[in-house]
Every structure is written in structure tokens, then in C-alpha cells.
PDB file of C-alpha atoms in Angstrom:
ATOM      1  CA  MET A1329       0.059  -0.015   0.030  1.00  0.00           C
ATOM      2  CA  ALA A1330       1.271   3.265  -0.852  1.00  0.00           C
ATOM      3  CA  VAL A1331       2.306   5.856   1.955  1.00  0.00           C
ATOM      4  CA  TYR A1332       1.556   9.570   1.464  1.00  0.00           C
ATOM      5  CA  LEU A1333       3.205  12.266   3.171  1.00  0.00           C
ATOM      6  CA  ASP A1334       1.486  15.760   4.168  1.00  0.00           C
ATOM      7  CA  TRP A1335       3.290  18.646   2.361  1.00  0.00           C
ATOM      8  CA  ARG A1336       5.046  20.014   5.551  1.00  0.00           C
ATOM      9  CA  THR A1337       6.525  16.524   6.232  1.00  0.00           C
ATOM     10  CA  TRP A1338       7.552  16.315   2.566  1.00  0.00           C
ATOM     11  CA  ARG A1339       9.243  19.613   2.321  1.00  0.00           C
ATOM     12  CA  ARG A1340      10.875  19.084   5.954  1.00  0.00           C
ATOM     13  CA  ARG A1341      12.407  15.764   4.628  1.00  0.00           C
ATOM     14  CA  THR A1342      13.491  17.490   1.466  1.00  0.00           C
ATOM     15  CA  ARG A1343      15.264  20.188   3.046  1.00  0.00           C
ATOM     16  CA  VAL A1344      17.115  17.818   5.372  1.00  0.00           C
ATOM     17  CA  ASP A1345      18.080  15.859   2.374  1.00  0.00           C
ATOM     18  CA  GLU A1346      19.392  19.084   0.780  1.00  0.00           C
ATOM     19  CA  TRP A1347      21.191  20.104   3.887  1.00  0.00           C
ATOM     20  CA  GLU A1348      22.997  16.743   3.855  1.00  0.00           C
ATOM     21  CA  GLN A1349      23.918  17.062   0.198  1.00  0.00           C
ATOM     22  CA  TRP A1350      25.322  20.588   0.858  1.00  0.00           C
ATOM     23  CA  LYS A1351      27.448  19.291   3.773  1.00  0.00           C
ATOM     24  CA  LEU A1352      28.869  16.655   1.441  1.00  0.00           C
ATOM     25  CA  LYS A1353      29.652  18.907  -1.272  1.00  0.00           C
ATOM     26  CA  TYR A1354      31.546  21.391   0.952  1.00  0.00           C
ATOM     27  CA  ASN A1355      32.947  18.684   3.327  1.00  0.00           C
ATOM     28  CA  LYS A1356      31.317  20.426   6.570  1.00  0.00           C
ATOM     29  CA  GLN A1357      31.632  18.469   9.597  1.00  0.00           C
ATOM     30  CA  TYR A1358      30.711  19.785  12.937  1.00  0.00           C
ATOM     31  CA  SER A1359      31.716  19.217  16.617  1.00  0.00           C
ATOM     32  CA  SER A1360      28.538  17.957  18.055  1.00  0.00           C
ATOM     33  CA  GLN A1361      24.748  17.184  17.057  1.00  0.00           C
ATOM     34  CA  GLU A1362      23.736  20.634  18.776  1.00  0.00           C
ATOM     35  CA  GLU A1363      26.414  22.639  16.419  1.00  0.00           C
ATOM     36  CA  ASP A1364      24.995  20.620  13.382  1.00  0.00           C
ATOM     37  CA  TYR A1365      21.507  21.693  14.265  1.00  0.00           C
ATOM     38  CA  LEU A1366      22.464  25.287  14.860  1.00  0.00           C
ATOM     39  CA  ARG A1367      24.203  25.357  11.531  1.00  0.00           C
ATOM     40  CA  GLN A1368      21.305  23.739   9.864  1.00  0.00           C
ATOM     41  CA  ARG A1369      18.981  26.666  11.352  1.00  0.00           C
ATOM     42  CA  VAL A1370      21.236  29.230   9.945  1.00  0.00           C
ATOM     43  CA  TRP A1371      21.417  27.406   6.716  1.00  0.00           C
ATOM     44  CA  LEU A1372      17.573  27.269   6.358  1.00  0.00           C
ATOM     45  CA  SER A1373      17.487  30.966   6.924  1.00  0.00           C
ATOM     46  CA  ASN A1374      19.922  31.763   4.217  1.00  0.00           C
ATOM     47  CA  LEU A1375      18.097  29.233   2.093  1.00  0.00           C
ATOM     48  CA  LYS A1376      14.810  31.398   2.366  1.00  0.00           C
ATOM     49  CA  PHE A1377      16.835  34.510   1.608  1.00  0.00           C
ATOM     50  CA  VAL A1378      18.450  32.923  -1.652  1.00  0.00           C
ATOM     51  CA  GLU A1379      14.928  31.509  -2.765  1.00  0.00           C
ATOM     52  CA  GLU A1380      13.088  34.867  -2.220  1.00  0.00           C
ATOM     53  CA  PHE A1381      16.044  36.972  -3.808  1.00  0.00           C
ATOM     54  CA  ASP A1382      14.882  38.996  -6.868  1.00  0.00           C
ATOM     55  CA  SER A1383      17.762  38.885  -8.972  1.00  0.00           C
ATOM     56  CA  GLU A1384      16.233  40.973 -11.723  1.00  0.00           C
ATOM     57  CA  ARG A1385      15.629  43.586  -9.548  1.00  0.00           C
ATOM     58  CA  GLU A1386      18.935  43.516  -7.664  1.00  0.00           C
ATOM     59  CA  GLY A1387      21.116  42.928 -10.715  1.00  0.00           C
ATOM     60  CA  TYR A1388      23.015  40.082  -9.327  1.00  0.00           C
ATOM     61  CA  THR A1389      22.726  36.390  -8.179  1.00  0.00           C
ATOM     62  CA  VAL A1390      23.057  34.615  -4.985  1.00  0.00           C
ATOM     63  CA  ALA A1391      23.794  31.042  -4.272  1.00  0.00           C
ATOM     64  CA  MET A1392      24.051  28.468  -1.208  1.00  0.00           C
ATOM     65  CA  ASN A1393      27.824  28.596  -1.369  1.00  0.00           C
ATOM     66  CA  GLU A1394      30.162  27.205   1.343  1.00  0.00           C
ATOM     67  CA  PHE A1395      29.408  30.126   3.817  1.00  0.00           C
ATOM     68  CA  ALA A1396      25.548  29.605   3.735  1.00  0.00           C
ATOM     69  CA  ASP A1397      25.950  27.975   7.191  1.00  0.00           C
ATOM     70  CA  LEU A1398      26.871  31.144   8.732  1.00  0.00           C
ATOM     71  CA  ASP A1399      25.002  34.507   9.666  1.00  0.00           C
ATOM     72  CA  PRO A1400      26.359  37.766   8.204  1.00  0.00           C
ATOM     73  CA  ARG A1401      27.864  38.710  11.817  1.00  0.00           C
ATOM     74  CA  GLU A1402      29.610  35.275  12.355  1.00  0.00           C
ATOM     75  CA  PHE A1403      31.071  35.642   8.596  1.00  0.00           C
ATOM     76  CA  VAL A1404      32.287  39.175   9.139  1.00  0.00           C
ATOM     77  CA  SER A1405      34.227  37.952  12.379  1.00  0.00           C
ATOM     78  CA  HIS A1406      35.645  34.740  10.494  1.00  0.00           C
ATOM     79  CA  TYR A1407      36.497  36.278   6.960  1.00  0.00           C
ATOM     80  CA  ASN A1408      36.893  40.012   7.011  1.00  0.00           C
ATOM     81  CA  GLY A1409      39.577  41.719   8.818  1.00  0.00           C
ATOM     82  CA  LEU A1410      40.194  45.526   7.389  1.00  0.00           C
ATOM     83  CA  ARG A1411      40.719  47.794  10.393  1.00  0.00           C
ATOM     84  CA  ARG A1412      39.450  51.342   9.562  1.00  0.00           C
ATOM     85  CA  ARG A1413      41.208  53.861  11.680  1.00  0.00           C
ATOM     86  CA  PRO A1414      41.563  57.601  11.727  1.00  0.00           C
ATOM     87  CA  HIS A1415      43.492  58.692   8.641  1.00  0.00           C
ATOM     88  CA  THR A1416      47.228  59.050   9.611  1.00  0.00           C
ATOM     89  CA  SER A1417      48.690  57.715   6.389  1.00  0.00           C
ATOM     90  CA  SER A1418      52.030  58.998   5.293  1.00  0.00           C
ATOM     91  CA  GLY A1419      51.531  57.953   1.505  1.00  0.00           C
ATOM     92  CA  GLU A1420      52.397  60.037  -1.140  1.00  0.00           C
ATOM     93  CA  PRO A1421      49.540  62.078  -2.581  1.00  0.00           C
ATOM     94  CA  CYS A1422      48.256  60.810  -5.992  1.00  0.00           C
ATOM     95  CA  THR A1423      48.866  63.098  -8.972  1.00  0.00           C
ATOM     96  CA  LEU A1424      47.119  61.184 -11.510  1.00  0.00           C
ATOM     97  CA  GLY A1425      44.242  63.469 -11.845  1.00  0.00           C
ATOM     98  CA  GLU A1426      40.485  62.537 -12.597  1.00  0.00           C
ATOM     99  CA  ASP A1427      40.078  62.917 -16.182  1.00  0.00           C
ATOM    100  CA  VAL A1428      38.588  59.465 -17.464  1.00  0.00           C
ATOM    101  CA  SER A1429      37.696  60.703 -20.947  1.00  0.00           C
ATOM    102  CA  ALA A1430      40.649  59.143 -22.744  1.00  0.00           C
ATOM    103  CA  LEU A1431      40.660  55.962 -20.812  1.00  0.00           C
ATOM    104  CA  PRO A1432      39.655  52.713 -22.297  1.00  0.00           C
ATOM    105  CA  THR A1433      36.071  51.519 -21.654  1.00  0.00           C
ATOM    106  CA  THR A1434      37.518  48.082 -20.201  1.00  0.00           C
ATOM    107  CA  VAL A1435      40.521  47.232 -18.319  1.00  0.00           C
ATOM    108  CA  ASP A1436      41.391  43.684 -17.180  1.00  0.00           C
ATOM    109  CA  TRP A1437      44.870  43.216 -15.586  1.00  0.00           C
ATOM    110  CA  ARG A1438      44.295  39.481 -15.049  1.00  0.00           C
ATOM    111  CA  THR A1439      44.858  39.007 -18.927  1.00  0.00           C
ATOM    112  CA  LYS A1440      47.949  41.016 -18.838  1.00  0.00           C
ATOM    113  CA  GLY A1441      49.964  38.832 -16.555  1.00  0.00           C
ATOM    114  CA  TYR A1442      49.563  41.153 -13.503  1.00  0.00           C
ATOM    115  CA  VAL A1443      47.561  39.001 -11.263  1.00  0.00           C
ATOM    116  CA  THR A1444      48.238  35.844  -9.474  1.00  0.00           C
ATOM    117  CA  GLY A1445      45.321  33.224  -9.109  1.00  0.00           C
ATOM    118  CA  VAL A1446      42.775  33.638  -6.524  1.00  0.00           C
ATOM    119  CA  LYS A1447      43.888  32.711  -2.930  1.00  0.00           C
ATOM    120  CA  ASN A1448      41.947  31.572   0.207  1.00  0.00           C
ATOM    121  CA  GLN A1449      42.598  33.491   3.560  1.00  0.00           C
ATOM    122  CA  GLY A1450      40.488  30.787   5.397  1.00  0.00           C
ATOM    123  CA  GLN A1451      39.140  31.614   8.912  1.00  0.00           C
ATOM    124  CA  CYS A1452      41.805  34.355   9.506  1.00  0.00           C
ATOM    125  CA  GLY A1453      40.853  38.048   9.330  1.00  0.00           C
ATOM    126  CA  SER A1454      43.928  38.569   6.996  1.00  0.00           C
ATOM    127  CA  CYS A1455      42.170  40.075   3.856  1.00  0.00           C
ATOM    128  CA  TRP A1456      44.411  43.380   4.111  1.00  0.00           C
ATOM    129  CA  ALA A1457      47.445  40.944   3.642  1.00  0.00           C
ATOM    130  CA  PHE A1458      45.870  39.475   0.403  1.00  0.00           C
ATOM    131  CA  SER A1459      45.140  42.940  -1.032  1.00  0.00           C
ATOM    132  CA  ALA A1460      48.557  44.058  -0.203  1.00  0.00           C
ATOM    133  CA  THR A1461      50.151  41.277  -1.924  1.00  0.00           C
ATOM    134  CA  GLY A1462      48.042  41.469  -4.854  1.00  0.00           C
ATOM    135  CA  SER A1463      49.108  45.045  -5.623  1.00  0.00           C
ATOM    136  CA  LEU A1464      52.570  44.201  -4.874  1.00  0.00           C
ATOM    137  CA  GLU A1465      52.442  41.239  -7.398  1.00  0.00           C
ATOM    138  CA  GLY A1466      51.146  43.775  -9.863  1.00  0.00           C
ATOM    139  CA  GLN A1467      53.758  46.277  -9.504  1.00  0.00           C
ATOM    140  CA  HIS A1468      56.619  43.793  -9.336  1.00  0.00           C
ATOM    141  CA  PHE A1469      55.311  42.362 -12.679  1.00  0.00           C
ATOM    142  CA  ASN A1470      55.297  45.987 -14.080  1.00  0.00           C
ATOM    143  CA  ALA A1471      58.776  46.618 -12.793  1.00  0.00           C
ATOM    144  CA  THR A1472      60.552  43.369 -13.860  1.00  0.00           C
ATOM    145  CA  GLY A1473      58.237  41.539 -16.124  1.00  0.00           C
ATOM    146  CA  LYS A1474      58.036  38.428 -13.735  1.00  0.00           C
ATOM    147  CA  LEU A1475      54.997  37.511 -11.806  1.00  0.00           C
ATOM    148  CA  VAL A1476      55.903  36.241  -8.278  1.00  0.00           C
ATOM    149  CA  SER A1477      53.229  35.078  -5.600  1.00  0.00           C
ATOM    150  CA  LEU A1478      54.152  36.990  -2.490  1.00  0.00           C
ATOM    151  CA  SER A1479      53.718  35.695   1.197  1.00  0.00           C
ATOM    152  CA  GLU A1480      50.656  36.980   3.030  1.00  0.00           C
ATOM    153  CA  GLN A1481      51.838  35.016   6.052  1.00  0.00           C
ATOM    154  CA  ASN A1482      55.159  37.093   6.161  1.00  0.00           C
ATOM    155  CA  LEU A1483      52.962  40.290   6.561  1.00  0.00           C
ATOM    156  CA  VAL A1484      50.815  38.316   9.112  1.00  0.00           C
ATOM    157  CA  ASP A1485      53.432  37.295  11.277  1.00  0.00           C
ATOM    158  CA  CYS A1486      55.919  40.311  11.034  1.00  0.00           C
ATOM    159  CA  SER A1487      54.180  43.572  10.532  1.00  0.00           C
ATOM    160  CA  SER A1488      52.718  44.220  14.065  1.00  0.00           C
ATOM    161  CA  ALA A1489      55.065  47.126  14.587  1.00  0.00           C
ATOM    162  CA  GLU A1490      53.634  48.965  11.846  1.00  0.00           C
ATOM    163  CA  GLY A1491      50.025  48.563  13.265  1.00  0.00           C
ATOM    164  CA  ASN A1492      48.760  45.239  11.622  1.00  0.00           C
ATOM    165  CA  GLU A1493      47.241  42.711  13.956  1.00  0.00           C
ATOM    166  CA  GLY A1494      47.598  39.373  12.075  1.00  0.00           C
ATOM    167  CA  CYS A1495      44.406  37.462  11.917  1.00  0.00           C
ATOM    168  CA  ASN A1496      42.693  40.222  13.839  1.00  0.00           C
ATOM    169  CA  GLY A1497      43.050  42.819  11.110  1.00  0.00           C
ATOM    170  CA  GLY A1498      45.287  45.158   9.527  1.00  0.00           C
ATOM    171  CA  LEU A1499      45.662  47.861   6.348  1.00  0.00           C
ATOM    172  CA  PRO A1500      47.298  47.476   3.053  1.00  0.00           C
ATOM    173  CA  ASP A1501      49.181  50.782   3.689  1.00  0.00           C
ATOM    174  CA  ASP A1502      50.685  49.369   6.871  1.00  0.00           C
ATOM    175  CA  ALA A1503      51.586  46.365   5.001  1.00  0.00           C
ATOM    176  CA  PHE A1504      53.479  48.559   2.586  1.00  0.00           C
ATOM    177  CA  LYS A1505      55.372  50.434   5.524  1.00  0.00           C
ATOM    178  CA  TYR A1506      56.594  47.017   6.603  1.00  0.00           C
ATOM    179  CA  VAL A1507      57.945  46.035   3.196  1.00  0.00           C
ATOM    180  CA  ILE A1508      59.527  49.283   2.850  1.00  0.00           C
ATOM    181  CA  LYS A1509      61.341  49.273   6.304  1.00  0.00           C
ATOM    182  CA  ASN A1510      62.075  45.619   6.066  1.00  0.00           C
ATOM    183  CA  GLY A1511      63.884  45.795   2.793  1.00  0.00           C
ATOM    184  CA  GLY A1512      61.433  43.449   0.963  1.00  0.00           C
ATOM    185  CA  ILE A1513      58.697  40.415   1.390  1.00  0.00           C
ATOM    186  CA  ASP A1514      59.419  36.864   0.924  1.00  0.00           C
ATOM    187  CA  THR A1515      57.973  34.516  -1.787  1.00  0.00           C
ATOM    188  CA  GLU A1516      54.782  32.505  -1.257  1.00  0.00           C
ATOM    189  CA  ALA A1517      57.001  29.408  -1.924  1.00  0.00           C
ATOM    190  CA  SER A1518      59.436  30.064   0.747  1.00  0.00           C
ATOM    191  CA  TYR A1519      56.896  31.436   3.289  1.00  0.00           C
ATOM    192  CA  PRO A1520      53.578  29.550   2.929  1.00  0.00           C
ATOM    193  CA  TYR A1521      50.168  30.617   4.193  1.00  0.00           C
ATOM    194  CA  VAL A1522      48.629  28.808   7.236  1.00  0.00           C
ATOM    195  CA  ALA A1523      45.846  30.990   8.172  1.00  0.00           C
ATOM    196  CA  ARG A1524      46.763  31.568  11.814  1.00  0.00           C
ATOM    197  CA  ASP A1525      49.120  33.776  13.711  1.00  0.00           C
ATOM    198  CA  GLU A1526      52.690  32.551  13.998  1.00  0.00           C
ATOM    199  CA  LYS A1527      56.268  33.723  15.094  1.00  0.00           C
ATOM    200  CA  CYS A1528      57.884  35.811  12.297  1.00  0.00           C
ATOM    201  CA  HIS A1529      60.597  33.966  10.178  1.00  0.00           C
ATOM    202  CA  TYR A1530      61.265  36.193   7.399  1.00  0.00           C
ATOM    203  CA  SER A1531      64.474  35.654   5.616  1.00  0.00           C
ATOM    204  CA  SER A1532      66.126  38.125   3.276  1.00  0.00           C
ATOM    205  CA  ALA A1533      67.652  35.287   1.175  1.00  0.00           C
ATOM    206  CA  ASN A1534      63.822  34.644  -0.091  1.00  0.00           C
ATOM    207  CA  ILE A1535      62.663  38.279  -0.972  1.00  0.00           C
ATOM    208  CA  GLY A1536      60.261  38.170  -3.759  1.00  0.00           C
ATOM    209  CA  SER A1537      59.823  41.838  -3.993  1.00  0.00           C
ATOM    210  CA  THR A1538      60.437  45.072  -2.511  1.00  0.00           C
ATOM    211  CA  CYS A1539      58.673  48.484  -2.270  1.00  0.00           C
ATOM    212  CA  SER A1540      59.960  51.974  -2.137  1.00  0.00           C
ATOM    213  CA  SER A1541      56.786  53.942  -1.311  1.00  0.00           C
ATOM    214  CA  TYR A1542      53.140  53.944  -1.685  1.00  0.00           C
ATOM    215  CA  VAL A1543      50.507  56.343  -2.903  1.00  0.00           C
ATOM    216  CA  ASP A1544      47.205  57.186  -1.456  1.00  0.00           C
ATOM    217  CA  ILE A1545      44.339  57.888  -3.997  1.00  0.00           C
ATOM    218  CA  GLU A1546      41.930  60.659  -3.063  1.00  0.00           C
ATOM    219  CA  SER A1547      39.176  59.401  -0.823  1.00  0.00           C
ATOM    220  CA  LYS A1548      35.889  58.592  -2.201  1.00  0.00           C
ATOM    221  CA  SER A1549      36.991  59.434  -5.841  1.00  0.00           C
ATOM    222  CA  GLU A1550      35.835  56.901  -8.162  1.00  0.00           C
ATOM    223  CA  ALA A1551      37.318  59.001 -11.147  1.00  0.00           C
ATOM    224  CA  GLN A1552      40.872  58.955  -9.577  1.00  0.00           C
ATOM    225  CA  LEU A1553      40.395  55.268  -8.744  1.00  0.00           C
ATOM    226  CA  GLN A1554      39.517  54.579 -12.343  1.00  0.00           C
ATOM    227  CA  VAL A1555      42.628  56.470 -13.663  1.00  0.00           C
ATOM    228  CA  ALA A1556      44.723  54.382 -11.269  1.00  0.00           C
ATOM    229  CA  SER A1557      43.050  51.188 -12.353  1.00  0.00           C
ATOM    230  CA  ALA A1558      43.815  52.057 -16.008  1.00  0.00           C
ATOM    231  CA  THR A1559      47.402  53.230 -15.829  1.00  0.00           C
ATOM    232  CA  VAL A1560      48.976  51.848 -12.814  1.00  0.00           C
ATOM    233  CA  GLY A1561      47.623  48.222 -12.234  1.00  0.00           C
ATOM    234  CA  PRO A1562      45.688  46.252  -9.610  1.00  0.00           C
ATOM    235  CA  ILE A1563      44.618  48.552  -6.702  1.00  0.00           C
ATOM    236  CA  PRO A1564      44.078  47.479  -3.107  1.00  0.00           C
ATOM    237  CA  VAL A1565      40.793  48.883  -1.765  1.00  0.00           C
ATOM    238  CA  GLY A1566      38.614  48.803   1.543  1.00  0.00           C
ATOM    239  CA  ILE A1567      34.910  47.925   1.109  1.00  0.00           C
ATOM    240  CA  ASP A1568      31.924  47.292   3.382  1.00  0.00           C
ATOM    241  CA  ALA A1569      31.330  43.497   2.853  1.00  0.00           C
ATOM    242  CA  SER A1570      29.079  42.928   5.904  1.00  0.00           C
ATOM    243  CA  HIS A1571      25.918  41.988   4.221  1.00  0.00           C
ATOM    244  CA  LEU A1572      24.272  38.612   3.140  1.00  0.00           C
ATOM    245  CA  GLY A1573      24.098  39.324  -0.359  1.00  0.00           C
ATOM    246  CA  PHE A1574      27.787  39.876  -0.419  1.00  0.00           C
ATOM    247  CA  GLN A1575      28.574  36.662   1.412  1.00  0.00           C
ATOM    248  CA  LEU A1576      26.227  34.593  -0.873  1.00  0.00           C
ATOM    249  CA  TYR A1577      27.240  36.365  -3.992  1.00  0.00           C
ATOM    250  CA  ASP A1578      27.101  34.259  -7.063  1.00  0.00           C
ATOM    251  CA  GLY A1579      27.284  36.723 -10.298  1.00  0.00           C
ATOM    252  CA  GLY A1580      26.489  39.631 -11.717  1.00  0.00           C
ATOM    253  CA  VAL A1581      27.088  43.427 -10.702  1.00  0.00           C
ATOM    254  CA  TYR A1582      26.865  43.672  -6.918  1.00  0.00           C
ATOM    255  CA  HIS A1583      25.144  46.772  -5.629  1.00  0.00           C
ATOM    256  CA  SER A1584      23.696  47.386  -2.067  1.00  0.00           C
ATOM    257  CA  ASP A1585      21.565  50.208  -0.708  1.00  0.00           C
ATOM    258  CA  LEU A1586      22.460  49.130   2.852  1.00  0.00           C
ATOM    259  CA  CYS A1587      26.385  49.520   2.080  1.00  0.00           C
ATOM    260  CA  SER A1588      28.341  52.282   4.010  1.00  0.00           C
ATOM    261  CA  GLN A1589      30.977  54.314   2.276  1.00  0.00           C
ATOM    262  CA  THR A1590      32.863  54.447   5.713  1.00  0.00           C
ATOM    263  CA  ARG A1591      32.408  51.276   7.721  1.00  0.00           C
ATOM    264  CA  LEU A1592      34.683  49.267   5.797  1.00  0.00           C
ATOM    265  CA  ASP A1593      35.631  45.748   7.026  1.00  0.00           C
ATOM    266  CA  HIS A1594      37.345  44.230   3.958  1.00  0.00           C
ATOM    267  CA  GLY A1595      40.373  44.350   1.965  1.00  0.00           C
ATOM    268  CA  VAL A1596      39.960  43.298  -1.779  1.00  0.00           C
ATOM    269  CA  LEU A1597      41.839  43.959  -5.014  1.00  0.00           C
ATOM    270  CA  VAL A1598      40.342  46.155  -7.941  1.00  0.00           C
ATOM    271  CA  VAL A1599      42.049  44.260 -11.089  1.00  0.00           C
ATOM    272  CA  GLY A1600      40.059  46.164 -13.872  1.00  0.00           C
ATOM    273  CA  TYR A1601      36.746  47.631 -14.671  1.00  0.00           C
ATOM    274  CA  GLY A1602      34.190  47.597 -17.421  1.00  0.00           C
ATOM    275  CA  VAL A1603      30.390  47.439 -18.166  1.00  0.00           C
ATOM    276  CA  TYR A1604      28.130  44.546 -17.931  1.00  0.00           C
ATOM    277  CA  LYS A1605      24.634  44.638 -19.170  1.00  0.00           C
ATOM    278  CA  GLU A1606      24.809  48.200 -19.312  1.00  0.00           C
ATOM    279  CA  LYS A1607      26.134  48.525 -15.641  1.00  0.00           C
ATOM    280  CA  ASP A1608      29.351  50.085 -14.973  1.00  0.00           C
ATOM    281  CA  TYR A1609      31.613  47.813 -12.616  1.00  0.00           C
ATOM    282  CA  TRP A1610      34.908  47.170 -10.889  1.00  0.00           C
ATOM    283  CA  MET A1611      36.236  43.920 -11.373  1.00  0.00           C
ATOM    284  CA  VAL A1612      37.471  42.720  -7.762  1.00  0.00           C
ATOM    285  CA  LYS A1613      39.683  39.709  -6.833  1.00  0.00           C
ATOM    286  CA  ASN A1614      38.910  38.420  -3.464  1.00  0.00           C
ATOM    287  CA  SER A1615      40.493  36.215  -1.002  1.00  0.00           C
ATOM    288  CA  TRP A1616      37.921  33.561  -0.208  1.00  0.00           C
ATOM    289  CA  GLY A1617      38.968  30.857  -2.719  1.00  0.00           C
ATOM    290  CA  THR A1618      37.393  29.843  -6.185  1.00  0.00           C
ATOM    291  CA  ASN A1619      34.299  28.501  -4.827  1.00  0.00           C
ATOM    292  CA  TRP A1620      32.772  32.087  -3.932  1.00  0.00           C
ATOM    293  CA  GLY A1621      31.697  34.460  -6.655  1.00  0.00           C
ATOM    294  CA  ILE A1622      32.736  34.223 -10.078  1.00  0.00           C
ATOM    295  CA  SER A1623      35.589  31.851  -9.544  1.00  0.00           C
ATOM    296  CA  GLY A1624      36.634  33.990  -6.610  1.00  0.00           C
ATOM    297  CA  ASP A1625      36.100  37.381  -8.340  1.00  0.00           C
ATOM    298  CA  MET A1626      33.400  39.836  -8.282  1.00  0.00           C
ATOM    299  CA  MET A1627      31.658  42.743 -10.167  1.00  0.00           C
ATOM    300  CA  MET A1628      31.072  45.463  -7.986  1.00  0.00           C
ATOM    301  CA  SER A1629      28.829  48.812  -9.065  1.00  0.00           C
ATOM    302  CA  ARG A1630      30.864  51.569 -10.369  1.00  0.00           C
ATOM    303  CA  ASN A1631      30.081  55.328 -10.774  1.00  0.00           C
ATOM    304  CA  ARG A1632      26.918  54.730  -8.275  1.00  0.00           C
ATOM    305  CA  ASP A1633      28.245  57.006  -5.450  1.00  0.00           C
ATOM    306  CA  ASN A1634      30.979  55.126  -4.141  1.00  0.00           C
ATOM    307  CA  ASN A1635      28.839  52.058  -3.366  1.00  0.00           C
ATOM    308  CA  CYS A1636      30.337  50.061  -0.413  1.00  0.00           C
ATOM    309  CA  GLY A1637      33.133  52.739  -0.027  1.00  0.00           C
ATOM    310  CA  ILE A1638      35.051  51.118  -2.926  1.00  0.00           C
ATOM    311  CA  ALA A1639      37.064  54.341  -3.269  1.00  0.00           C
ATOM    312  CA  THR A1640      37.265  55.504   0.286  1.00  0.00           C
ATOM    313  CA  MET A1641      40.416  53.923   1.100  1.00  0.00           C
ATOM    314  CA  ALA A1642      42.340  52.959  -2.034  1.00  0.00           C
ATOM    315  CA  SER A1643      46.279  53.088  -2.361  1.00  0.00           C
ATOM    316  CA  TYR A1644      49.142  51.477  -4.406  1.00  0.00           C
ATOM    317  CA  PRO A1645      52.727  50.492  -3.816  1.00  0.00           C
ATOM    318  CA  VAL A1646      55.683  51.709  -5.892  1.00  0.00           C
ATOM    319  CA  VAL A1647      58.029  48.946  -7.006  1.00  0.00           C
ATOM    320  CA  LYS A1648      61.293  49.775  -8.832  1.00  0.00           C
ATOM    321  CA  ALA A1649      63.220  47.468 -10.883  1.00  0.00           C
ATOM    322  CA  ASN A1650      66.474  46.482  -9.324  1.00  0.00           C
TER     323      ASN A1650
END
């Protein structure tokens, strides 16, 4: 005799099956049954958000990615790590100007050899180090013609005197200060990333790049950021990445009316810009692995009143050929 399930029982069992499949896909294991239940509740809440999300209206898509078992507050505490402080930078002022009329409509430094593959910071608030190394890698390539992956762990372990706090956060400018004072930064191969704070073991024998100075782009000027992005190379920036749509971003041009221009919590790397479906965007390289976003990258809205503060705290290092 056939057994029929009522709709609610069927839906609950279906969701449990989806939960188990999602855990298998992302190799999720929890310390206890209670923790599993808690994560499932958060996952179900995020699933409701994804299913009700209006991608046509918002202009981007979201998905149940590997971070779907975290609520936004938890996510920020685990994966973001930009420390916004009163402006005390000693960087050189940017003299590039704001005239964008002669610039190309599309720029992508990934296709020109300036950008290493997407990396993964893990559950360590070291995004600032990844945005700093990304820009140093690009400028080192510009100066030498060689793309060298540089050590985020070197910055995490060794730049506390400049104001950085390892996995508890930091700033790209303070990373540049360290590399300048230190006389260089080690290669990724010689000083690999471990996603936790360790004792500094920098070696001058393993230098991958140097830095002579750094330049601060005019705060909140998307025009000057565009000039720098078109003429200099990949640019590290700070953004507000505290919202669920960002956490579960899957494609399209991200924009959020909830974003702040000043409450910045995440460091990323602008690797170009362009236009997608008549929407101006910044192409951003993130440090959350290739399962997130567009194989680890993201299109963020451009020329929409500095959305998410993308031009509020931008800078770039100066690297000279030896």
C-alpha cells in the first residue's frame, strides 16, 4: 500500500536531504549534534533568503555557497579583517588626476600577466594582507616582467610594529610600510600561508619583491580610482562586505543600498573595470577561494556614489626594478 506524506513533512524531509547534500559538497563537519542543528537553522534561513531573492531587480545573483551556514555577523568575524582607523597615512598624494575621458572602456589586468590566481585566507582576518600582496605582485610584474606570488603569512606574522594585528586585522598601507622598512617581502613558496598567527621567520634570502613607497588615492574619488586602475595596475581597496548578499554572491554586478562608504571591513583588489549589461562595474579579486563568486572574483557597482566605499580607502605601492 502506498504511503503518502503530508506537504509539510515532505518539505521538511526534502530540506534535510538538501542540507546533507550541501554538507557533503563542501565537506562540512561539526563538533556536535547541537552544532549541526544550529548550523542547519542558519542554513535554512539563508536558503529562504536565496529562494526569495529577486535577481532581476537587484542585478546580481546569490547562491548557497560554502559560507551558507554562517549568519552575516559570524561571517564578518571569521573572514573580514580590515581595520578602519583615523587617517594617519604617510603615503604620497596621488597626482594622476581625475580625467577619465581618454581611458579605455574596459581594463582587465588578469589578462596582462599582473595577477596571480585567487587565494584563500581561510578563517583568518587577513584580507588586508592579500589585497596588499596582490598589488605588490602587480607592480613587481610591471617593474620586472616577472609575476611572483608573495607571502601573506610574512605580513601576518611580521608587521605588527606597523599597526597590523595578524588574523585580527590590518591595513594594506601598514603592510607597505613594513615592506619598505624591512627591505622586502618573502615569496609565497618560501613562506607559505597557514591561516593563523605564528612567529615571524622572514628571511632576506627569500625576497620576492621590494617596495620603495606607496601612493594614497583621493578618498571617495571613483574617477581617480579609475585612472589608477587603468594606468597603474591592480589597486587594493577597502569595502563594506558585511551584508548577506555579498556573502552569498554568485554573479552579476553587486550593489547594495545598505552599504556604507565609511564602515569598511574587508580588503580586496581592484583588477580592472568595465560594463556588464549596461552597468558599470569594478572587477574585484577576493581572497575567499574559487568556490565563491565568479571563480573567486566579483563585479561591484561603479559610478554609483562610491557604493560600499570602494574608493574611500584606495592606495598602491611603488616598486622599482633592481
